[in-house]
Coordinates of C-alpha atoms and ligand atoms in Angstrom, one line a residue:
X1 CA 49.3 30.9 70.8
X2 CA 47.6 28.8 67.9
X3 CA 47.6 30.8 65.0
X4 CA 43.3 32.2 64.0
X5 CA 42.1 29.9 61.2
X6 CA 41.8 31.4 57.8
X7 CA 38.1 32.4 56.8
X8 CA 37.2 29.9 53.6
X9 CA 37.6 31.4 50.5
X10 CA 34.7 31.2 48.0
X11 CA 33.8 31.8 44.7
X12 CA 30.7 31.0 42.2
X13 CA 30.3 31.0 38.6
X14 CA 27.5 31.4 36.5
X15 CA 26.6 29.8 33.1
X16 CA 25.2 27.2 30.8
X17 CA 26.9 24.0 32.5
X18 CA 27.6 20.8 30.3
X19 CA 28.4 17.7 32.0
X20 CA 28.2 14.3 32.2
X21 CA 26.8 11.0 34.4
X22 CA 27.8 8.4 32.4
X23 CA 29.8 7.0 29.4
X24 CA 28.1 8.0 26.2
X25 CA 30.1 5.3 25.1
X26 CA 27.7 3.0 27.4
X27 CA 24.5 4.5 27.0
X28 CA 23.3 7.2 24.6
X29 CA 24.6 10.2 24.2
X30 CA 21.8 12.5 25.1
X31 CA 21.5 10.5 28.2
X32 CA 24.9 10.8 29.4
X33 CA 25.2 14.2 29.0
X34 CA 24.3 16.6 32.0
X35 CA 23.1 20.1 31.8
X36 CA 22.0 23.3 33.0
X37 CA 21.3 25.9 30.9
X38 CA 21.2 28.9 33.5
X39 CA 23.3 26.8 36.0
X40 CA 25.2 28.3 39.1
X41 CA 28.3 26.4 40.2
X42 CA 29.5 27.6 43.9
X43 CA 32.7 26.7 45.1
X44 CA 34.8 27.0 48.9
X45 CA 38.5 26.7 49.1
X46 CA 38.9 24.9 45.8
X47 CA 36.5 22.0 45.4
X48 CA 32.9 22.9 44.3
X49 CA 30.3 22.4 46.7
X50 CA 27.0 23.2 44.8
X51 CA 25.7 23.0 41.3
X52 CA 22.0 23.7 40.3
X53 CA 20.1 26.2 38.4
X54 CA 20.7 29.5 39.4
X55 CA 17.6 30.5 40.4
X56 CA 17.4 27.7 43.1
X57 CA 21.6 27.5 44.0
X58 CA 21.7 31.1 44.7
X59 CA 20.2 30.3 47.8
X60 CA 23.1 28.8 48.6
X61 CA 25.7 31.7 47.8
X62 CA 27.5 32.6 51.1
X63 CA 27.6 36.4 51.8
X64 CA 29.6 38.4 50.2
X65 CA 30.6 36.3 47.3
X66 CA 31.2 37.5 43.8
X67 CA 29.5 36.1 41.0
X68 CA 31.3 35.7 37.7
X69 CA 29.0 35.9 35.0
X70 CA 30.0 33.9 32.3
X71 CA 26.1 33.8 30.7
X72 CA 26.9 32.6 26.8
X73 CA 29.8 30.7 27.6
X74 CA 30.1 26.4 28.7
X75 CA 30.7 25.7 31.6
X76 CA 32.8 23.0 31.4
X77 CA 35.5 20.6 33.5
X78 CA 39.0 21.3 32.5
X79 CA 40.5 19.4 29.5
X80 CA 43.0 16.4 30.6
X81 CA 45.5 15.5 28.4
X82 CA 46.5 12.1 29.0
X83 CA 50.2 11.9 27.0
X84 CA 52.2 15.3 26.4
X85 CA 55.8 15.7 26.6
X86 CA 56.5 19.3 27.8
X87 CA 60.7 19.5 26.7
X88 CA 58.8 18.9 23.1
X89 CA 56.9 22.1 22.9
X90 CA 60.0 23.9 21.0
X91 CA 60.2 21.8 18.3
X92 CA 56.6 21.2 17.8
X93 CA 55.9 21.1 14.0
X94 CA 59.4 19.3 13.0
X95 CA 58.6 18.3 9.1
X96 CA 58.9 15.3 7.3
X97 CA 59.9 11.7 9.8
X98 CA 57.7 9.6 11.1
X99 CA 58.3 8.0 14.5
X100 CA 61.9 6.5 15.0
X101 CA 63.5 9.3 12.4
X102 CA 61.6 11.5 13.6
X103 CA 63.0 10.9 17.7
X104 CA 66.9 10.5 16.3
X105 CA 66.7 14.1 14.1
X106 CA 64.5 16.4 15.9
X107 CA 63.3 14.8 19.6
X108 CA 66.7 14.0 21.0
X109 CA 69.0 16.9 20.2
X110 CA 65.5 19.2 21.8
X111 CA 65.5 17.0 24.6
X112 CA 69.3 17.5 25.6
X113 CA 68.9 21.4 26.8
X114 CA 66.9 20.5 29.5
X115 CA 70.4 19.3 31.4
X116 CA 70.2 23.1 32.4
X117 CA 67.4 23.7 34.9
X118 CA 67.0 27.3 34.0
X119 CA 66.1 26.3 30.4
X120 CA 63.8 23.6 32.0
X121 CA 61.9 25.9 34.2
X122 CA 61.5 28.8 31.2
X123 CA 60.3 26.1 28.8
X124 CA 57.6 24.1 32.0
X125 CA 56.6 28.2 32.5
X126 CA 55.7 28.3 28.8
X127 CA 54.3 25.0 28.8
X128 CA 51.9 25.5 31.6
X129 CA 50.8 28.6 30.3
X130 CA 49.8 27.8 27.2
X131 CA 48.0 24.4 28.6
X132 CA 45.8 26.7 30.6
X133 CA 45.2 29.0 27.1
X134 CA 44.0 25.5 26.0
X135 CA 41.5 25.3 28.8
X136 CA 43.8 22.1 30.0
X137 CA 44.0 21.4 33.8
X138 CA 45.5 18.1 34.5
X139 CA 48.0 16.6 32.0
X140 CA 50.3 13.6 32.4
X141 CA 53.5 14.7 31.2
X142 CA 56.3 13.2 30.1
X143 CA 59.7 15.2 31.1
X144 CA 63.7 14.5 29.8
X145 CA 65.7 12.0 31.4
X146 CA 67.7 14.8 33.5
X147 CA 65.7 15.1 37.2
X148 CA 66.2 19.0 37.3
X149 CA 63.6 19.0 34.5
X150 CA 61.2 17.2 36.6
X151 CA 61.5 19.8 39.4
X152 CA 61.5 22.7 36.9
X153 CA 57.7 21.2 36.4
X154 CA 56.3 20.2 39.5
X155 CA 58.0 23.5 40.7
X156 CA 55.8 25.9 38.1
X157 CA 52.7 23.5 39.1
X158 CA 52.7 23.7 42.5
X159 CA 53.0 27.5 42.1
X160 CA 50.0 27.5 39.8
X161 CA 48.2 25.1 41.6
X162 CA 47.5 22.7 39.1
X163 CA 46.6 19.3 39.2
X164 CA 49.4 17.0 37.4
X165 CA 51.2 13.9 36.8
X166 CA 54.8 13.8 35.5
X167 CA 58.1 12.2 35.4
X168 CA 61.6 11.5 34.6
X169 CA 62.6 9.9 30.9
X170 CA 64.3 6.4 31.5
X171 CA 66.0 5.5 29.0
X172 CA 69.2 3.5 29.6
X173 CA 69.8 2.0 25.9
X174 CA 69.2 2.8 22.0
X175 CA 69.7 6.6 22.9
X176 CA 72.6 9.1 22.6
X177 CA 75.0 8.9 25.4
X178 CA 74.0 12.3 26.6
X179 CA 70.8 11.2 27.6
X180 CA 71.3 8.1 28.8
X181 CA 71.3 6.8 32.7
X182 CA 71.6 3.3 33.9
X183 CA 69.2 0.9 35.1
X184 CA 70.6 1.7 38.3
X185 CA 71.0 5.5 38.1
X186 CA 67.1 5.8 36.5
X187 CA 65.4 4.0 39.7
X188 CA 67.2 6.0 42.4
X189 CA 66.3 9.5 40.6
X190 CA 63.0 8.1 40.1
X191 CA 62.8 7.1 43.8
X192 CA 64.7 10.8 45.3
X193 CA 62.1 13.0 42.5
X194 CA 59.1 10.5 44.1
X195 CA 59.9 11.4 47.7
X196 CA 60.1 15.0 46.7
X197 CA 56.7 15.6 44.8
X198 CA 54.6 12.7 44.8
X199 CA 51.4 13.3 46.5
X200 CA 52.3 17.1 47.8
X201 CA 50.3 19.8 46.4
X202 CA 48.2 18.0 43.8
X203 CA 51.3 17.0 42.5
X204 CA 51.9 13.1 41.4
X205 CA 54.7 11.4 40.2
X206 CA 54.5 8.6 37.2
X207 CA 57.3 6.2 36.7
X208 CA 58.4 7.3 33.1
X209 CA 60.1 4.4 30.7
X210 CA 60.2 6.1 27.2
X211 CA 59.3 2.7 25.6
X212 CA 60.4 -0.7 25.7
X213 CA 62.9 0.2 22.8
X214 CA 64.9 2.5 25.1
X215 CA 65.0 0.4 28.4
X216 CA 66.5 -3.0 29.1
X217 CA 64.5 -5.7 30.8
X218 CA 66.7 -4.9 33.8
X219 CA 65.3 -1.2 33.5
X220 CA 61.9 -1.7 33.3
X221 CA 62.4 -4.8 35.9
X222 CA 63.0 -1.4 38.4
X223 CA 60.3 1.0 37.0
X224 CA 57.8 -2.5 38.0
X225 CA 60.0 -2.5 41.4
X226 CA 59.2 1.5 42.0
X227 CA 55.6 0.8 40.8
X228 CA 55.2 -2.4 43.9
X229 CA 56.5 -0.2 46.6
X230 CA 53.7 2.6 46.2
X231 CA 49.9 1.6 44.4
X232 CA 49.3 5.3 44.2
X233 CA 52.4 6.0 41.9
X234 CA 51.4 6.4 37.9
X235 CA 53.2 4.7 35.1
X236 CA 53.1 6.3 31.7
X237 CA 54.9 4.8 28.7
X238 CA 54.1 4.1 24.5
X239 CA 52.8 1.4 23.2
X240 CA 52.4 -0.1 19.8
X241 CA 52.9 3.4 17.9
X242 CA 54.2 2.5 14.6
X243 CA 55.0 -0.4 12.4
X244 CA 58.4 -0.2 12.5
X245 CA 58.5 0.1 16.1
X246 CA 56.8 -2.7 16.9
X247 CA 59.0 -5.0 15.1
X248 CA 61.5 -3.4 16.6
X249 CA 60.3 -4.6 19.8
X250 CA 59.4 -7.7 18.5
X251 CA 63.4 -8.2 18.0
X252 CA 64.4 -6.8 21.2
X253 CA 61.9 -8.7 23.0
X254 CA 61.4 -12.3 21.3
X255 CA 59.8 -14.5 24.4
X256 CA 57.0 -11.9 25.0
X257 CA 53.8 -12.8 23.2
X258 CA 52.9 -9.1 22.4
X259 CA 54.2 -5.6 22.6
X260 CA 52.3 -5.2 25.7
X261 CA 53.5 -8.3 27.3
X262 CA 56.9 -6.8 27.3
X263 CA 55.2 -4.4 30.2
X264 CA 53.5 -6.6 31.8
X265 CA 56.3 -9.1 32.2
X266 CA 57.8 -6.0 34.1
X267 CA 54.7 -4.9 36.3
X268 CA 53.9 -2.3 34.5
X269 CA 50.3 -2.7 33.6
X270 CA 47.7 -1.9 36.1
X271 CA 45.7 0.8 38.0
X272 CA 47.6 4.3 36.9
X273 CA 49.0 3.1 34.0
X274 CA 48.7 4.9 30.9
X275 CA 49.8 3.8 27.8
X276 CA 50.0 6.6 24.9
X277 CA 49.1 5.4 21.6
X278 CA 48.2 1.5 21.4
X279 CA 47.1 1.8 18.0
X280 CA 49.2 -2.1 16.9
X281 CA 47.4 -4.0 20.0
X282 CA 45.3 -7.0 19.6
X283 CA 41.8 -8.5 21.2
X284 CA 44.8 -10.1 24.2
X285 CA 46.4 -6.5 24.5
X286 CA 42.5 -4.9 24.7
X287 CA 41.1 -7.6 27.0
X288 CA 44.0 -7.1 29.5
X289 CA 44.0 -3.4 29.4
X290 CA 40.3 -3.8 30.6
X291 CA 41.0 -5.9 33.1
X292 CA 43.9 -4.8 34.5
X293 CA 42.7 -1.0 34.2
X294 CA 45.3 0.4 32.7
X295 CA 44.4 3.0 30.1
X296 CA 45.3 3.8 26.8
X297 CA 45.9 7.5 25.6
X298 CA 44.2 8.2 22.1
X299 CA 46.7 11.0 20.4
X300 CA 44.7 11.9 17.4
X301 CA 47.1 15.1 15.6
X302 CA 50.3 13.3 16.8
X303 CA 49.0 10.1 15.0
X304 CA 48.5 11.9 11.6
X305 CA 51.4 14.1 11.9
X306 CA 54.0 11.2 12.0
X307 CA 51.8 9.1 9.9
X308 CA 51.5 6.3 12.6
X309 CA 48.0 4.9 11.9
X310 CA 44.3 4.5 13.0
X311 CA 43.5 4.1 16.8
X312 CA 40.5 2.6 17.1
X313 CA 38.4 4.1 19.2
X314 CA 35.5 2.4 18.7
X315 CA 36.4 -0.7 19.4
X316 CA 38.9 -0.3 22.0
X317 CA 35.3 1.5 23.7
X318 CA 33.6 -2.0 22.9
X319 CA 31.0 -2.3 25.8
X320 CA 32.3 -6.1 26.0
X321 CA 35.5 -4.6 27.8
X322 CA 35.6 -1.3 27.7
X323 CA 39.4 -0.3 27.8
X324 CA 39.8 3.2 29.7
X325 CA 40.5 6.0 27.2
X326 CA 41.5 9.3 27.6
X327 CA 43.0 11.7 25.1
X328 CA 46.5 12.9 24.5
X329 CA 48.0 15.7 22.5
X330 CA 51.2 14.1 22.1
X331 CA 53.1 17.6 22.0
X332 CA 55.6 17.7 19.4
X333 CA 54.5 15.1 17.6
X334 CA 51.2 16.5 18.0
X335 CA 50.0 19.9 16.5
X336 CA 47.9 21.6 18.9
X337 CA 47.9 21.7 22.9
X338 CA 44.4 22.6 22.1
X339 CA 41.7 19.5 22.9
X340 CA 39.2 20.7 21.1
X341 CA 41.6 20.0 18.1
X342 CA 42.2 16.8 19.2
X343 CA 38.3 16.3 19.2
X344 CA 38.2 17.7 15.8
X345 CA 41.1 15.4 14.2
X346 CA 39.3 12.4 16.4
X347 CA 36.2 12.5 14.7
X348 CA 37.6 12.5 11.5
X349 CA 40.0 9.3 12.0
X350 CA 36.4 7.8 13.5
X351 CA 34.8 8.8 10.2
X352 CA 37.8 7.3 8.1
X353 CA 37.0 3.7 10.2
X354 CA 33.2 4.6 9.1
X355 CA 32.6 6.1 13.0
X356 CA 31.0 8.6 14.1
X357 CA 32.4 10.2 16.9
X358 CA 29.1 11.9 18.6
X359 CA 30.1 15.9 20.1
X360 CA 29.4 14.2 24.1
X361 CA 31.5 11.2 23.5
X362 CA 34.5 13.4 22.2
X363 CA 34.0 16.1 25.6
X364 CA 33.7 13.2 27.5
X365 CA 37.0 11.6 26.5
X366 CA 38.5 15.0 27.1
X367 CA 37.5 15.4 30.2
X368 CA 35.7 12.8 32.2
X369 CA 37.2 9.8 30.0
X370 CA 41.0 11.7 30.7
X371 CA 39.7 11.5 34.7
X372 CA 39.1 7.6 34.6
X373 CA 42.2 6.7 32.6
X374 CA 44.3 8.3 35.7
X375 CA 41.3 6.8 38.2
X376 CA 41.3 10.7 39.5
X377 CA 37.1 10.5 38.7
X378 CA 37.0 11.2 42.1
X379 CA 38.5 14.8 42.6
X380 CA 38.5 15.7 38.4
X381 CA 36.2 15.3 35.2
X382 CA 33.0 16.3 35.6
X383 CA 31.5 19.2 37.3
X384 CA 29.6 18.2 40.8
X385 CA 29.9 18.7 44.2
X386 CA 32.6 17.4 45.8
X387 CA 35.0 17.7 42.9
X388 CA 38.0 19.6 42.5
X389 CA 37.1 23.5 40.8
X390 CA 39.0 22.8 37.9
X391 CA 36.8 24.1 35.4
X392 CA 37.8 25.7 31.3
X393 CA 34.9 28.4 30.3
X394 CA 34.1 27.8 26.5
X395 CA 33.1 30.5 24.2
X396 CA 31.0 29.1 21.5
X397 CA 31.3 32.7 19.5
X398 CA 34.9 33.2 20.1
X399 CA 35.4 34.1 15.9
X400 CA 33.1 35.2 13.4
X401 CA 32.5 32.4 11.6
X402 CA 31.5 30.7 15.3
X403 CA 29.0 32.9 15.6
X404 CA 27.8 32.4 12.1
X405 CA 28.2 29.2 12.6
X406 CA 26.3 28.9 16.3
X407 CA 22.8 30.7 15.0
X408 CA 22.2 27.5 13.4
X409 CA 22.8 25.3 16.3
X410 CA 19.1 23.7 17.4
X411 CA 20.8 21.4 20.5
X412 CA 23.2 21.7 23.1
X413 CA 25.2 18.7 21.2
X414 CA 25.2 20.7 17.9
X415 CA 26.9 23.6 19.4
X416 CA 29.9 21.0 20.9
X417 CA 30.3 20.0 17.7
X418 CA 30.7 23.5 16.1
X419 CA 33.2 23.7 19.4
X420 CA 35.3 20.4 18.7
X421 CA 35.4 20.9 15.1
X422 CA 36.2 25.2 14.7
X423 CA 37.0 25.9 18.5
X424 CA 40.9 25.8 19.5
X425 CA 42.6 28.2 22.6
X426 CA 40.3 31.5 21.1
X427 CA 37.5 29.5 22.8
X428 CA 38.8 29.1 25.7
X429 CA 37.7 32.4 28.2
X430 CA 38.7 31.5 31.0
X431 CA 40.3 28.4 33.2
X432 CA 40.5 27.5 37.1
X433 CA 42.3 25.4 38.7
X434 CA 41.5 24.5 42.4
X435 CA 39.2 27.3 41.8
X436 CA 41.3 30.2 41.4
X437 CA 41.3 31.8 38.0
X438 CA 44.5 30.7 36.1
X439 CA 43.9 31.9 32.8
X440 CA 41.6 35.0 31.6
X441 CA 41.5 35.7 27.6
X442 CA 40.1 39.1 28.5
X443 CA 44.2 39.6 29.9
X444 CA 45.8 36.8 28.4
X445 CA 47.7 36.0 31.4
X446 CA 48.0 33.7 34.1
X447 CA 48.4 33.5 37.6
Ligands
GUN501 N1 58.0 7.0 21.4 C1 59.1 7.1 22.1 N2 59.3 8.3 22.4 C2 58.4 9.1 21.9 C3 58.1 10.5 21.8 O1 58.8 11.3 22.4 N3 57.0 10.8 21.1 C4 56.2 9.9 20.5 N4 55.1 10.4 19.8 N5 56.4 8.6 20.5 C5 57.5 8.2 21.2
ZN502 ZN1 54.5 10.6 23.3

């Protein structure tokens, strides 16, 4: 007997959506931007499948279905963080290195208790939690170089239902021994964890070289051979960090014109491939980026925590050849899981550069800008039918001095702005992902 089909689920939402249909870094702001003040967004098992003003969307409402009212509140698409390593969450806040110090005292010795899956799958639990707190529904995400910390992830994802990219740390030189693998070793545990996760349950796998100082040629000769044998597969690595790094690199790596080069040589750059940092690259590095479409990750707190430097934004958005740019929290080099902090310390490294980082181009990089860096624009990122119900409901009064703040706002860009620069997880009231509700502040609990 073939089993009765299951009845569709449904669900709708109602509030004052923001959105967007192009790159406010292409065209202006205010044109980019999509809204609807009293909007309704309806949505069957987990993608969305109308959005309109309520009074005309309602028509659309099947039987039956409960509306949450979330009048007050943005409507938004979840945050995507575009560099975050998840083993780094206990040790976020470690005082006083910048980059390569910083790796050697604090990062490594964290990194090594993730040899024991149980500790893995408490700390991905935590993790995934407090991503969803953030109003963050797709991350890329670095794990350690052990595999059982990869499946501690994807395991917790898949029972969330999440939408994410992760993988395994290579790293077969200039580490400690205990968390080290071989060239070898790193590309058939890449290859058994790809087999396993990639592509089941909105789950994606990215080949993971920590950065060029920790792999030999011959490793990341085999992260470019894992990459050829599957286009889909994502590739996520640092580049061009800090100063002392990239001479490092320079030394390690003599015949390659530039720090990128080093990746390229190896496959590495193209479609999927997302680069955190790229603060040291020049015109060459930008030029290929664009063309290849790889993307860069701009980590704003991380980069003034460790002191690293100045992305810049603005001209790695040149509309000459515009590079794809997401943003990253960097998690523990960064301070917050929270994008709306990464918003607020990204506007004020654009104003340092004499920038000004308008309140639509800094949700779009968080959301829509996240989406193209990972080429996922066509399930993630905005909010329209046909997309993926992964949505963040933002409170523009969540403290008192927001809704002090807020009675002054005279445009829908003014209150983003009070969002990106007083807003962090209190904001947040809700998150869904694949259109169930994940996160509710009202409970402070997920799923
Ligand atoms: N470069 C190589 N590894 C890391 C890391 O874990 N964090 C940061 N911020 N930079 C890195
Ligand atoms: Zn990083």
């Amino acid at each position: 007997m073939t089993p009765a089909p299951t009845p569709p689920v449904h669900s709708a939402l109602r509030g004052h959506i923001v959105t967007f249909r192009g790159n406010p870094f292409l065209m202006p702001p205010a044109d980019a931007l999509v809204e609807e003040p009293d909007g309704l967004v309806i949505i069957t098992d987990g993608r969305i499948t109308h959005v309109g003003p309520y009074s005309e969307t309602v028509a659309h409402l099947p039987p039956g279905t409960d509306v949450a009212d979330y009048r007050g509140c943005l409507i938004s698409a979840g945050f995507i963080d575009t560099h975050v390593h998840y083993p780094q969450l206990p040790m976020i806040a470690a005082y006083g290195e910048q980059l390569l110090e910083w790796l050697e005292r604090y990062t490594f010795p964290t990194e090594r208790r993730f040899a024991d899956g149980e500790y893995a799958a408490t700390i991905a639990r935590t993790f995934l939690h407090e991503l969803l707190r953030c109003g963050t529904t797709t991350a890329a995400v670095y794990c350690t170089v052990h595999p059982q910390s990869v499946d501690a992830f994807f395991t917790e994802s898949t029972r969330l239902g999440t939408l994410m990219v992760a993988g395994k740390v290579l790293m077969d030189r200039n580490a400690p021994d205990f968390l080290r693998d071989t060239a070898q070793r790193g590309y058939d545990e890449s290859r058994a964890l790809i087999d396993r996760w990639h592509g089941k349950n909105r789950q994606f796998y990215a080949v993971t070289p920590r950065f060029a100082p920790t792999s030999t040629p011959a490793q990341l000769e085999l992260a470019g051979a894992l990459l050829a044998q599957d286009e889909t597969l994502f590739m996520q690595t640092h580049l061009a960090e800090n100063r002392a790094e990239v001479a490092w690199v320079a030394e390690l790596f003599p015949d390659s014109r530039s720090y990128l080069d080093v990746y390229d040589r190896a496959g590495l750059v193209r479609p999927r491939s997302v680069m955190g940092h790229g603060i040291y690259v020049d015109e060459q590095d930008l030029c290929r980026c664009h063309a290849s479409g790889c993307a860069l990750a701009h980590c704003p707190t991380s980069n003034l925590f460790l002191g690293s430097g100045a992305f810049r934004l603005f001209d790695v958005m040149d509309a000459k050849r515009p590079v794809r740019t997401g943003l990253g929290t960097d998690i523990g080099a960064g301070t917050s899981l929270s994008h709306l902090q990464s918003m607020n310390e990204a506007y004020k490294i654009a104003q340092m550069g004499g920038h000004r980082l308008h309140p639509v181009q800094a949700f779009w990089l968080a959301t829509r800008g996240g989406a193209e860096a990972l080429h996922l624009e066509g399930r993630i990122g905005t909010v329209a039918a046909g997309m993926d119900a992964d949505l963040c409901i933002l409170d523009p009064k969540a403290t008192p001095l927001q809704a002090l703040r807020t009675q002054m706002c005279d445009s829908t860009a003014d209150l983003l702005f009070t969002l990106m620069m007083l807003g962090d997880d209190r904001s947040i009231r809700a998150t869904y992902a694949g259109g169930t509700k994940v996160y509710d502040r009202a409970n402070d609990a997920t799923a």
